[in-house]
Coordinates of C-alpha atoms and ligand atoms in Angstrom, one line a residue:
M1 CA -65.9 -28.0 2.3
T2 CA -62.3 -29.3 2.3
D3 CA -59.6 -27.3 4.0
I4 CA -56.1 -27.3 2.5
D5 CA -53.0 -25.2 3.0
I6 CA -52.2 -24.3 -0.6
A7 CA -54.4 -24.5 -3.7
I8 CA -52.8 -24.4 -7.1
V9 CA -54.9 -23.6 -10.2
G10 CA -53.6 -25.3 -13.3
A11 CA -51.4 -28.4 -13.9
G12 CA -49.2 -27.2 -16.8
F13 CA -45.6 -26.2 -16.5
G14 CA -46.5 -23.6 -13.9
G15 CA -48.7 -25.7 -11.6
L16 CA -46.5 -28.8 -11.7
G17 CA -43.4 -26.7 -11.1
A18 CA -45.0 -25.1 -8.1
A19 CA -46.1 -28.4 -6.7
I20 CA -42.6 -29.8 -7.0
R21 CA -40.9 -26.8 -5.5
L22 CA -43.4 -26.7 -2.6
R23 CA -42.8 -30.3 -1.7
Q24 CA -39.1 -29.9 -1.9
A25 CA -39.4 -26.9 0.6
G26 CA -41.5 -29.0 3.0
F27 CA -45.0 -27.8 2.1
T28 CA -47.0 -30.9 1.5
D29 CA -50.6 -29.9 2.1
F30 CA -51.6 -28.8 -1.3
L31 CA -53.9 -29.7 -4.2
L32 CA -53.7 -28.9 -7.9
F33 CA -57.0 -28.1 -9.6
D34 CA -57.3 -28.4 -13.4
A35 CA -60.3 -28.1 -15.6
G36 CA -58.9 -30.7 -17.9
E37 CA -58.5 -34.4 -17.7
D38 CA -54.8 -34.7 -17.4
V39 CA -51.7 -32.6 -16.6
G40 CA -49.8 -30.7 -19.3
G41 CA -51.9 -27.5 -20.0
T42 CA -50.7 -26.1 -23.3
W43 CA -49.1 -29.4 -24.2
R44 CA -52.3 -31.4 -23.5
D45 CA -54.6 -29.0 -25.4
N46 CA -52.6 -28.1 -28.5
T47 CA -52.5 -31.3 -30.6
Y48 CA -52.5 -29.7 -34.0
P49 CA -50.3 -31.2 -36.7
G50 CA -46.7 -29.9 -36.4
C51 CA -47.2 -28.6 -32.8
A52 CA -43.7 -28.2 -31.2
C53 CA -41.8 -25.9 -29.0
D54 CA -39.9 -23.0 -30.5
V55 CA -37.2 -22.9 -27.8
P56 CA -34.7 -25.7 -27.6
S57 CA -36.1 -28.6 -25.5
H58 CA -33.1 -28.8 -23.3
L59 CA -34.0 -25.3 -22.2
Y60 CA -37.8 -25.6 -22.5
S61 CA -38.0 -28.0 -19.5
F62 CA -37.4 -27.8 -15.7
S63 CA -33.8 -27.2 -14.6
F64 CA -34.6 -29.6 -11.7
A65 CA -36.0 -32.3 -14.0
R66 CA -33.7 -32.5 -17.0
N67 CA -34.6 -35.0 -19.7
P68 CA -31.6 -36.7 -21.4
D69 CA -34.0 -38.4 -23.9
W70 CA -35.3 -35.4 -26.0
S71 CA -35.4 -36.8 -29.5
N72 CA -35.2 -33.5 -31.3
T73 CA -33.7 -30.1 -30.5
F74 CA -37.2 -28.7 -30.8
S75 CA -39.5 -31.5 -29.5
G76 CA -43.0 -32.1 -30.6
Q77 CA -46.2 -31.8 -28.5
A78 CA -46.5 -35.5 -27.7
E79 CA -43.0 -35.7 -26.3
I80 CA -43.4 -32.5 -24.2
W81 CA -46.7 -33.7 -22.9
A82 CA -45.2 -37.1 -22.0
Y83 CA -42.4 -35.3 -20.2
L84 CA -44.9 -33.3 -18.1
R85 CA -46.8 -36.5 -17.3
R86 CA -43.6 -38.1 -16.2
C87 CA -42.8 -35.2 -14.0
A88 CA -46.1 -35.6 -12.2
D89 CA -45.3 -39.3 -11.7
D90 CA -41.7 -39.0 -10.7
F91 CA -42.3 -36.3 -8.2
G92 CA -45.2 -38.1 -6.6
L93 CA -47.8 -35.5 -7.6
R94 CA -50.7 -37.8 -8.6
P95 CA -52.3 -37.9 -5.1
H96 CA -52.4 -34.0 -5.2
L97 CA -54.1 -33.7 -8.6
R98 CA -57.8 -32.9 -9.0
F99 CA -58.9 -33.1 -12.6
R100 CA -62.3 -31.8 -14.0
H101 CA -62.1 -29.2 -11.2
L102 CA -62.7 -25.9 -13.0
V103 CA -62.1 -23.1 -10.5
R104 CA -65.2 -20.9 -10.8
E105 CA -64.4 -18.5 -8.1
A106 CA -61.8 -17.8 -5.4
V107 CA -62.7 -15.2 -2.9
W108 CA -60.6 -13.9 0.0
D109 CA -62.4 -14.3 3.3
G110 CA -60.9 -11.6 5.5
A111 CA -62.2 -12.9 8.7
A112 CA -61.0 -16.5 8.2
Q113 CA -57.9 -15.3 6.4
R114 CA -58.4 -18.0 3.8
W115 CA -59.3 -18.3 0.1
R116 CA -62.8 -19.7 -0.4
I117 CA -62.6 -21.7 -3.7
E118 CA -65.6 -22.9 -5.7
T119 CA -64.7 -25.6 -8.2
S120 CA -66.8 -27.7 -10.5
G121 CA -65.7 -30.6 -8.3
G122 CA -66.5 -29.2 -4.9
A123 CA -65.7 -26.4 -2.5
Y124 CA -62.4 -25.8 -0.7
T125 CA -60.7 -23.3 1.5
A126 CA -57.0 -22.6 1.3
R127 CA -54.5 -20.3 3.1
V128 CA -52.5 -19.7 -0.1
L129 CA -53.7 -19.6 -3.7
I130 CA -51.2 -20.0 -6.6
S131 CA -52.7 -19.3 -10.0
A132 CA -51.0 -21.1 -12.8
A133 CA -53.9 -20.9 -15.2
G134 CA -51.7 -20.1 -18.1
P135 CA -51.4 -16.9 -20.3
L136 CA -52.2 -18.9 -23.4
S137 CA -54.8 -21.4 -22.3
D138 CA -58.2 -19.9 -23.3
P139 CA -58.6 -19.8 -27.0
S140 CA -59.8 -16.5 -28.5
I141 CA -62.7 -17.0 -30.9
P142 CA -63.0 -13.9 -33.2
D143 CA -66.3 -12.2 -33.4
I144 CA -66.7 -12.2 -37.2
P145 CA -70.2 -11.5 -38.5
G146 CA -71.9 -14.7 -39.7
I147 CA -69.5 -17.1 -38.0
E148 CA -72.3 -18.8 -36.1
A149 CA -74.3 -19.5 -39.4
F150 CA -71.3 -21.2 -41.1
Q151 CA -72.5 -24.6 -42.3
G152 CA -69.2 -26.3 -42.4
T153 CA -66.8 -27.3 -39.6
V154 CA -65.2 -24.6 -37.5
F155 CA -62.5 -25.2 -34.8
H156 CA -59.7 -23.5 -33.1
S157 CA -56.1 -24.8 -33.5
A158 CA -55.9 -25.3 -29.7
R159 CA -58.9 -27.7 -29.9
W160 CA -58.0 -29.5 -33.1
R161 CA -60.7 -31.8 -34.5
H162 CA -58.8 -35.0 -35.2
D163 CA -62.1 -36.6 -36.3
V164 CA -62.3 -34.2 -39.3
D165 CA -60.4 -35.6 -42.3
L166 CA -59.1 -32.6 -44.2
T167 CA -58.2 -34.5 -47.3
G168 CA -59.5 -32.6 -50.3
R169 CA -61.4 -30.0 -48.2
Q170 CA -61.7 -26.3 -48.9
V171 CA -60.1 -24.9 -45.9
A172 CA -60.0 -21.3 -44.7
V173 CA -57.3 -20.6 -42.0
I174 CA -57.8 -17.4 -40.1
G175 CA -54.7 -16.1 -38.4
T176 CA -51.0 -16.3 -39.1
G177 CA -49.4 -16.6 -35.7
A178 CA -47.2 -19.1 -34.0
S179 CA -49.7 -22.0 -34.3
A180 CA -50.7 -21.4 -38.0
V181 CA -47.0 -21.2 -39.0
Q182 CA -46.7 -24.7 -37.6
F183 CA -49.9 -26.4 -38.9
V184 CA -50.3 -24.7 -42.3
P185 CA -47.3 -26.6 -43.9
Q186 CA -48.6 -29.8 -42.4
I187 CA -52.2 -29.5 -43.8
Q188 CA -51.4 -27.8 -47.1
P189 CA -50.4 -31.0 -49.0
L190 CA -53.7 -32.7 -47.9
V191 CA -56.3 -30.1 -48.5
G192 CA -58.0 -29.3 -51.8
R193 CA -57.7 -25.5 -51.4
L194 CA -56.3 -23.5 -48.6
T195 CA -57.2 -19.8 -48.2
L196 CA -55.0 -18.2 -45.5
F197 CA -56.5 -15.0 -44.0
Q198 CA -53.6 -12.9 -42.8
R199 CA -54.0 -9.6 -40.9
T200 CA -50.3 -9.0 -40.4
P201 CA -47.4 -11.0 -41.8
A202 CA -45.0 -12.5 -39.3
W203 CA -41.2 -12.1 -39.1
I204 CA -39.8 -15.6 -39.5
M205 CA -36.4 -16.9 -38.8
H206 CA -34.7 -20.2 -39.6
R207 CA -35.7 -23.1 -37.4
G208 CA -32.5 -25.1 -36.6
A209 CA -34.3 -28.3 -35.6
R210 CA -32.5 -31.6 -35.9
R211 CA -32.8 -35.1 -34.4
I212 CA -30.7 -35.7 -31.3
S213 CA -28.5 -38.7 -32.0
R214 CA -28.4 -41.8 -29.8
A215 CA -24.8 -41.1 -29.0
E216 CA -25.7 -37.6 -27.7
R217 CA -28.5 -39.0 -25.6
F218 CA -26.2 -41.6 -24.2
L219 CA -23.8 -38.9 -23.3
Y220 CA -26.5 -36.8 -21.6
R221 CA -27.6 -39.8 -19.6
H222 CA -24.2 -41.2 -18.5
V223 CA -21.7 -38.4 -18.5
P224 CA -22.1 -36.3 -15.4
G225 CA -22.5 -32.6 -16.3
A226 CA -22.8 -33.1 -20.0
Q227 CA -26.5 -32.1 -20.3
R228 CA -26.1 -29.3 -17.7
L229 CA -23.3 -27.9 -19.9
V230 CA -25.5 -28.0 -23.0
R231 CA -28.3 -26.3 -21.1
T232 CA -26.0 -23.6 -19.8
G233 CA -24.7 -22.9 -23.3
L234 CA -28.3 -22.7 -24.7
Y235 CA -29.3 -20.5 -21.8
W236 CA -26.7 -17.9 -22.6
M237 CA -27.1 -18.2 -26.3
R238 CA -30.9 -17.7 -26.2
D239 CA -30.9 -15.0 -23.5
G240 CA -28.2 -13.2 -25.6
M241 CA -30.7 -13.1 -28.4
G242 CA -32.7 -10.6 -26.3
V243 CA -30.0 -8.1 -27.4
G244 CA -31.8 -8.1 -30.7
F245 CA -34.9 -6.7 -29.2
L246 CA -33.1 -4.1 -27.1
H247 CA -30.7 -2.8 -29.7
P248 CA -32.1 -1.6 -33.1
A249 CA -28.8 -2.3 -35.0
V250 CA -28.9 -6.0 -34.1
N251 CA -32.6 -6.1 -34.9
R252 CA -32.0 -4.6 -38.3
L253 CA -29.4 -7.2 -39.1
A254 CA -31.8 -10.0 -38.1
S255 CA -34.6 -8.4 -40.2
K256 CA -32.2 -8.5 -43.2
I257 CA -31.5 -12.2 -42.7
S258 CA -35.2 -12.9 -42.5
L259 CA -36.0 -10.9 -45.7
R260 CA -33.2 -12.7 -47.6
T261 CA -34.8 -16.0 -46.7
L262 CA -38.2 -14.7 -47.8
R263 CA -36.7 -13.7 -51.2
R264 CA -35.1 -17.1 -51.6
Q265 CA -38.2 -19.0 -50.6
V266 CA -40.9 -17.0 -52.3
R267 CA -40.1 -16.0 -55.9
D268 CA -43.5 -14.5 -56.8
P269 CA -43.2 -10.8 -56.1
E270 CA -46.9 -10.3 -55.4
L271 CA -47.0 -13.0 -52.8
R272 CA -43.7 -11.9 -51.4
A273 CA -45.1 -8.4 -50.9
K274 CA -48.0 -9.7 -48.9
L275 CA -45.7 -11.7 -46.7
T276 CA -43.2 -8.9 -46.1
P277 CA -43.7 -7.3 -42.6
A278 CA -44.0 -3.6 -42.5
Y279 CA -43.2 -3.2 -38.8
A280 CA -40.1 -3.6 -36.7
M281 CA -39.0 -7.1 -35.9
G282 CA -39.7 -8.2 -32.4
C283 CA -42.8 -6.2 -31.6
K284 CA -44.8 -9.3 -32.2
R285 CA -43.4 -12.8 -31.4
V286 CA -40.7 -13.7 -34.0
L287 CA -41.6 -17.1 -35.4
I288 CA -39.3 -19.9 -36.5
S289 CA -40.0 -22.1 -39.5
N290 CA -38.3 -23.4 -42.6
D291 CA -41.4 -24.7 -44.4
Y292 CA -44.1 -22.1 -43.8
W293 CA -43.2 -19.6 -46.6
P294 CA -42.4 -22.4 -49.1
S295 CA -45.8 -24.1 -48.4
L296 CA -47.6 -20.9 -49.3
T297 CA -46.1 -20.9 -52.8
N298 CA -48.1 -24.0 -53.8
P299 CA -50.9 -23.7 -56.3
N300 CA -53.6 -24.8 -53.9
V301 CA -52.9 -21.9 -51.5
R302 CA -54.1 -18.3 -51.6
V303 CA -52.9 -15.7 -49.1
E304 CA -55.7 -13.2 -48.5
A305 CA -54.5 -10.0 -46.9
A306 CA -57.5 -7.8 -47.5
G307 CA -59.2 -8.6 -44.2
I308 CA -62.4 -10.4 -43.5
A309 CA -65.8 -8.7 -44.1
R310 CA -68.1 -11.6 -43.0
I311 CA -68.6 -15.3 -43.0
E312 CA -71.4 -16.9 -45.1
P313 CA -72.8 -20.4 -44.7
D314 CA -70.4 -21.7 -47.4
G315 CA -67.4 -19.4 -47.4
V316 CA -65.6 -16.4 -46.2
V317 CA -66.0 -12.9 -47.8
S318 CA -62.9 -10.7 -47.7
A319 CA -63.1 -7.0 -47.3
D320 CA -62.7 -6.5 -51.0
G321 CA -66.0 -8.3 -51.6
V322 CA -64.5 -11.5 -53.0
K323 CA -66.1 -14.7 -51.7
H324 CA -63.7 -17.6 -50.8
P325 CA -65.6 -20.9 -50.7
A326 CA -64.9 -23.0 -47.7
D327 CA -66.3 -26.1 -45.9
T328 CA -63.8 -25.9 -43.0
I329 CA -62.6 -22.9 -41.0
I330 CA -59.6 -23.3 -38.8
L331 CA -59.0 -20.5 -36.3
G332 CA -55.4 -19.8 -35.5
T333 CA -56.5 -16.7 -33.7
G334 CA -54.6 -17.0 -30.4
F335 CA -55.7 -16.7 -26.9
H336 CA -57.2 -14.4 -24.3
V337 CA -54.0 -13.1 -22.9
T338 CA -54.7 -9.7 -21.3
D339 CA -58.3 -10.7 -20.5
A340 CA -57.9 -14.3 -19.3
P341 CA -61.1 -15.7 -17.6
I342 CA -59.4 -16.5 -14.3
M343 CA -58.9 -12.7 -13.7
R344 CA -62.7 -12.4 -13.4
H345 CA -62.9 -15.2 -10.9
I346 CA -60.3 -14.2 -8.2
R347 CA -61.7 -11.6 -5.7
G348 CA -59.5 -9.9 -3.1
T349 CA -60.0 -8.0 0.2
D350 CA -62.5 -5.5 -1.2
G351 CA -64.5 -8.0 -3.1
R352 CA -63.3 -6.8 -6.4
S353 CA -61.9 -9.2 -9.0
L354 CA -58.5 -9.0 -10.5
A355 CA -60.1 -8.0 -13.8
E356 CA -61.8 -5.0 -12.0
T357 CA -58.7 -4.1 -10.1
W358 CA -56.7 -4.3 -13.3
T359 CA -59.0 -2.0 -15.3
P360 CA -57.6 -0.4 -17.4
S361 CA -54.3 -2.2 -17.1
M362 CA -52.8 -5.1 -15.1
Y363 CA -50.0 -4.7 -12.6
A364 CA -48.3 -7.1 -10.2
H365 CA -45.4 -6.7 -7.9
R366 CA -42.4 -8.6 -9.4
G367 CA -45.0 -10.0 -11.8
T368 CA -46.3 -12.3 -9.1
T369 CA -48.2 -10.6 -6.2
V370 CA -51.0 -8.0 -6.1
P371 CA -51.9 -5.5 -3.3
G372 CA -55.4 -6.3 -2.0
F373 CA -55.0 -10.0 -2.8
P374 CA -53.3 -11.6 0.2
N375 CA -51.5 -14.9 -0.1
L376 CA -52.1 -14.9 -3.9
F377 CA -49.2 -15.7 -6.3
L378 CA -49.6 -15.5 -10.0
L379 CA -47.3 -17.5 -12.2
L380 CA -46.6 -15.9 -15.5
G381 CA -48.4 -12.8 -14.2
P382 CA -48.1 -9.3 -15.8
N383 CA -44.9 -8.6 -17.7
T384 CA -43.3 -12.0 -17.3
G385 CA -43.5 -13.2 -20.9
L386 CA -40.5 -13.5 -23.2
G387 CA -40.1 -13.4 -26.9
H388 CA -36.6 -14.9 -27.2
T389 CA -36.2 -17.7 -24.7
S390 CA -38.0 -20.2 -22.5
V391 CA -40.8 -19.0 -20.2
V392 CA -40.0 -22.0 -17.9
L393 CA -37.1 -19.9 -16.8
M394 CA -39.5 -17.2 -15.7
I395 CA -41.8 -19.7 -14.0
E396 CA -38.8 -21.1 -12.0
A397 CA -37.7 -17.6 -11.0
Q398 CA -41.2 -16.9 -9.7
L399 CA -41.3 -20.1 -7.8
K400 CA -38.2 -19.1 -6.0
L401 CA -40.1 -16.0 -4.8
V402 CA -43.1 -18.0 -3.9
V403 CA -41.2 -20.5 -1.8
N404 CA -39.1 -17.8 -0.1
A405 CA -42.2 -15.8 0.7
L406 CA -43.9 -18.9 2.2
K407 CA -40.8 -19.8 4.2
H408 CA -40.7 -16.3 5.5
M409 CA -44.3 -16.5 6.6
R410 CA -43.7 -19.9 8.2
S411 CA -40.7 -18.7 10.2
R412 CA -42.4 -15.5 11.4
G413 CA -45.8 -17.0 12.1
I414 CA -47.4 -14.7 9.5
V415 CA -50.8 -16.0 8.4
A416 CA -51.5 -13.6 5.6
M417 CA -49.5 -10.9 3.7
E418 CA -49.7 -8.8 0.6
P419 CA -47.3 -6.5 -1.3
T420 CA -47.5 -2.9 -0.3
A421 CA -49.0 -0.5 -2.9
E422 CA -45.8 1.4 -2.9
A423 CA -43.6 -1.6 -3.7
Q424 CA -45.9 -2.5 -6.5
R425 CA -46.0 1.0 -7.9
D426 CA -42.2 1.2 -7.9
W427 CA -41.9 -2.1 -9.6
S428 CA -44.5 -1.2 -12.3
A429 CA -42.9 2.2 -12.8
E430 CA -39.5 0.5 -13.4
V431 CA -41.1 -2.0 -15.9
D432 CA -42.8 0.9 -17.8
R433 CA -39.6 2.9 -17.8
K434 CA -37.6 -0.1 -19.3
M435 CA -40.4 -0.8 -21.8
A436 CA -40.6 2.8 -23.1
G437 CA -38.9 3.1 -26.4
T438 CA -38.4 -0.6 -26.9
V439 CA -39.7 -2.4 -30.0
W440 CA -42.3 -4.2 -27.8
H441 CA -44.0 -0.9 -27.0
T442 CA -43.5 1.2 -30.1
G443 CA -43.1 -1.3 -32.9
C444 CA -46.7 -2.2 -33.7
A445 CA -50.1 -3.2 -32.4
S446 CA -49.8 -6.7 -31.0
W447 CA -51.3 -9.2 -28.5
Y448 CA -48.6 -8.0 -26.1
L449 CA -50.6 -4.8 -25.6
D450 CA -53.8 -4.4 -23.6
A451 CA -56.8 -2.3 -24.6
S452 CA -55.2 0.8 -23.0
G453 CA -52.1 0.3 -25.3
R454 CA -49.8 -0.7 -22.4
N455 CA -47.6 -3.7 -22.8
T456 CA -48.6 -5.9 -19.9
T457 CA -47.2 -9.2 -21.3
I458 CA -43.5 -8.9 -22.0
W459 CA -40.7 -8.6 -19.6
P460 CA -38.7 -5.8 -21.1
G461 CA -35.2 -7.3 -20.7
F462 CA -33.3 -10.5 -20.4
A463 CA -34.5 -13.6 -18.5
T464 CA -31.3 -13.2 -16.4
S465 CA -32.3 -9.8 -15.1
F466 CA -35.7 -11.0 -14.1
R467 CA -34.2 -14.1 -12.4
L468 CA -31.8 -11.8 -10.4
K469 CA -34.6 -9.6 -9.3
L470 CA -36.6 -12.5 -8.0
R471 CA -33.7 -14.4 -6.4
S472 CA -34.2 -13.0 -2.9
F473 CA -37.4 -12.2 -1.0
H474 CA -37.6 -8.6 0.4
P475 CA -39.8 -8.6 3.5
A476 CA -40.0 -4.8 3.5
E477 CA -42.0 -4.9 0.3
Y478 CA -44.8 -6.9 2.0
A479 CA -47.2 -6.2 4.9
A480 CA -49.0 -8.7 7.1
V481 CA -52.7 -8.6 6.8
A482 CA -54.8 -8.7 10.0
P483 CA -58.1 -10.6 10.2
T484 CA -61.0 -8.4 9.2
L485 CA -62.8 -8.5 12.5
E486 CA -59.8 -7.4 14.5
R487 CA -59.1 -4.6 12.1
R488 CA -62.7 -3.4 12.5
Y489 CA -62.4 -3.4 16.3
A490 CA -59.1 -1.5 16.1
D491 CA -60.8 1.2 13.9
V492 CA -63.5 1.7 16.5
Ligands
FAD1 C1 -48.8 -23.9 -29.1 C2 -48.0 -23.2 -28.1 C3 -46.6 -23.4 -28.2 C4 -45.8 -22.8 -27.2 N1 -44.5 -22.9 -27.3 C5 -43.7 -22.3 -26.4 C6 -42.2 -22.4 -26.5 O1 -41.7 -23.0 -27.4 N2 -41.5 -21.8 -25.5 C7 -42.1 -21.0 -24.5 O2 -41.4 -20.5 -23.7 N3 -43.4 -20.9 -24.4 C8 -44.2 -21.5 -25.3 N4 -45.6 -21.4 -25.2 C9 -46.2 -20.7 -24.1 C10 -46.7 -21.8 -23.1 O3 -48.0 -21.5 -22.8 C11 -45.9 -21.8 -21.8 O4 -44.5 -22.1 -22.2 C12 -46.3 -22.8 -20.8 O5 -46.8 -24.0 -21.3 C13 -47.3 -22.2 -19.8 O6 -47.5 -23.0 -18.8 P1 -48.6 -22.7 -17.7 O7 -48.6 -23.9 -16.7 O8 -48.4 -21.4 -17.2 O9 -50.0 -22.7 -18.5 P2 -50.7 -23.8 -19.3 O10 -49.8 -24.8 -19.9 O11 -51.6 -23.1 -20.2 O12 -51.6 -24.5 -18.2 C14 -52.7 -23.9 -17.6 C15 -53.6 -24.9 -17.0 O13 -54.6 -24.3 -16.2 C16 -55.8 -24.9 -16.4 N5 -56.8 -23.8 -16.0 C17 -57.0 -22.6 -16.6 N6 -58.0 -22.0 -16.0 C18 -58.5 -22.8 -15.0 C19 -59.5 -22.8 -14.1 N7 -60.3 -21.7 -13.9 N8 -59.8 -23.8 -13.3 C20 -59.0 -24.9 -13.4 N9 -58.0 -25.1 -14.3 C21 -57.8 -24.0 -15.1 C22 -55.8 -25.2 -17.9 O14 -56.8 -26.3 -18.1 C23 -54.4 -25.7 -18.1 O15 -54.3 -27.0 -17.9 C24 -46.4 -22.0 -26.2 C25 -47.8 -21.9 -26.1 C26 -48.6 -22.5 -27.1 C27 -50.1 -22.3 -27.0

């Protein structure tokens, strides 16, 4: 059993950012556990053709580790992954990294006032647990009848099979979300036949990607403040786009622009009808692409909107009874967002897991801490997602709260603390109040909603308002937790 002060689960943007901020604040006794073989999280795992960020790179990166060398305004996976590996090196995190350490269980030990952590690489105890396991890290495999008997190749886009040559293949793609919109135009020219199974068409906007010139990169590297200025401009421009989600008139205008592009790019009225969303823009993630709709107009593509009845060994049968022959199925079916596995593995003061505590719906104070789970901080916890700008901004806001909380504990000699139930209730009530009536709540069924129909994913506002709310630590919202034995004696 190894004792450490702080355990961090995950080495993606969240875990790496936490480690960097902790070191800068003088907390040096920490380890990062990751189930994978390298840092990067999302950007290590998603290697599908065309994978790239959909928020400008100068904003989709740490404010404290700006990269003057981004080659494209929307960089590809390889470049983002390289950036995160560089962050791990430049900030001296390598000695703190423990790869192939899947965290199987983390249980609060009330007597010792520590987290007992079981990993596939050994057992640890830690005073503080930071979960940065990622909201989009566990691929969701649909439970379609017959899928296990399929005789061809099946894989999820987040676990792309680069050993499978798709040239000339009969490919069925299931799902039309953010990943499919990126990889479908890439594979369409290669494959023999592509059947795209669509449940709901996506709203799509223009993707203004362009190469960043050498002159610009020179400027960012050598002219003090130049890159900061660009980032600031992008910050306000992107956060301003949140207005579209909050104000129906702006939303309607954006929808008109999207539909005009669809009309221009897809001439066939039947195909266009299938691709036309019948719900308010923004209730699902708005996607950006210039080549997705055009790629679907090619003769080797069929968009199937009837739904899937079952999978047979050599094809997919749609709900209208038509069989679509396939030798390869690619699942673009998203991730376990509101039911991520880590929630079942973290157990608090009463022995219940986060998943149990969060049935039917998940709540966290300021999206980060949970009553009954002392010294636990969740990065990208409930209601911290964004549809319009970079979630790295949200992670950084949360890290401010984490560091301020830990500094407060250090200065007061507090070993363990948790948010009060009242503080958490007030916070969640405010989130729900802000959410009510927005397009995220009323617009459609989406992966933003949990099984109870509550939106537990999205922050119902601007990134700026979240950052302001997490800027300072409010000690009155937290209570110190006494060791279990002492509490028991006090009760007697
Ligand atoms: C294809 C794709 C594109 C995206 N593009 C954007 C974008 O343009 N803009 C944007 O804002 N967001 C985007 N996102 C969202 C993206 O997930 C976040 O921006 C960000 O990468 C999340 O970082 P993270 O560190 O929280 O999680 P992740 O990057 O998912 O990292 C989590 C890490 O935790 C590890 N882990 C999980 N469970 C355990 C466990 N039990 N034990 C040990 N290790 C564990 C995983 O192996 C992983 O390495 C995108 C997501 C995807 C999938």
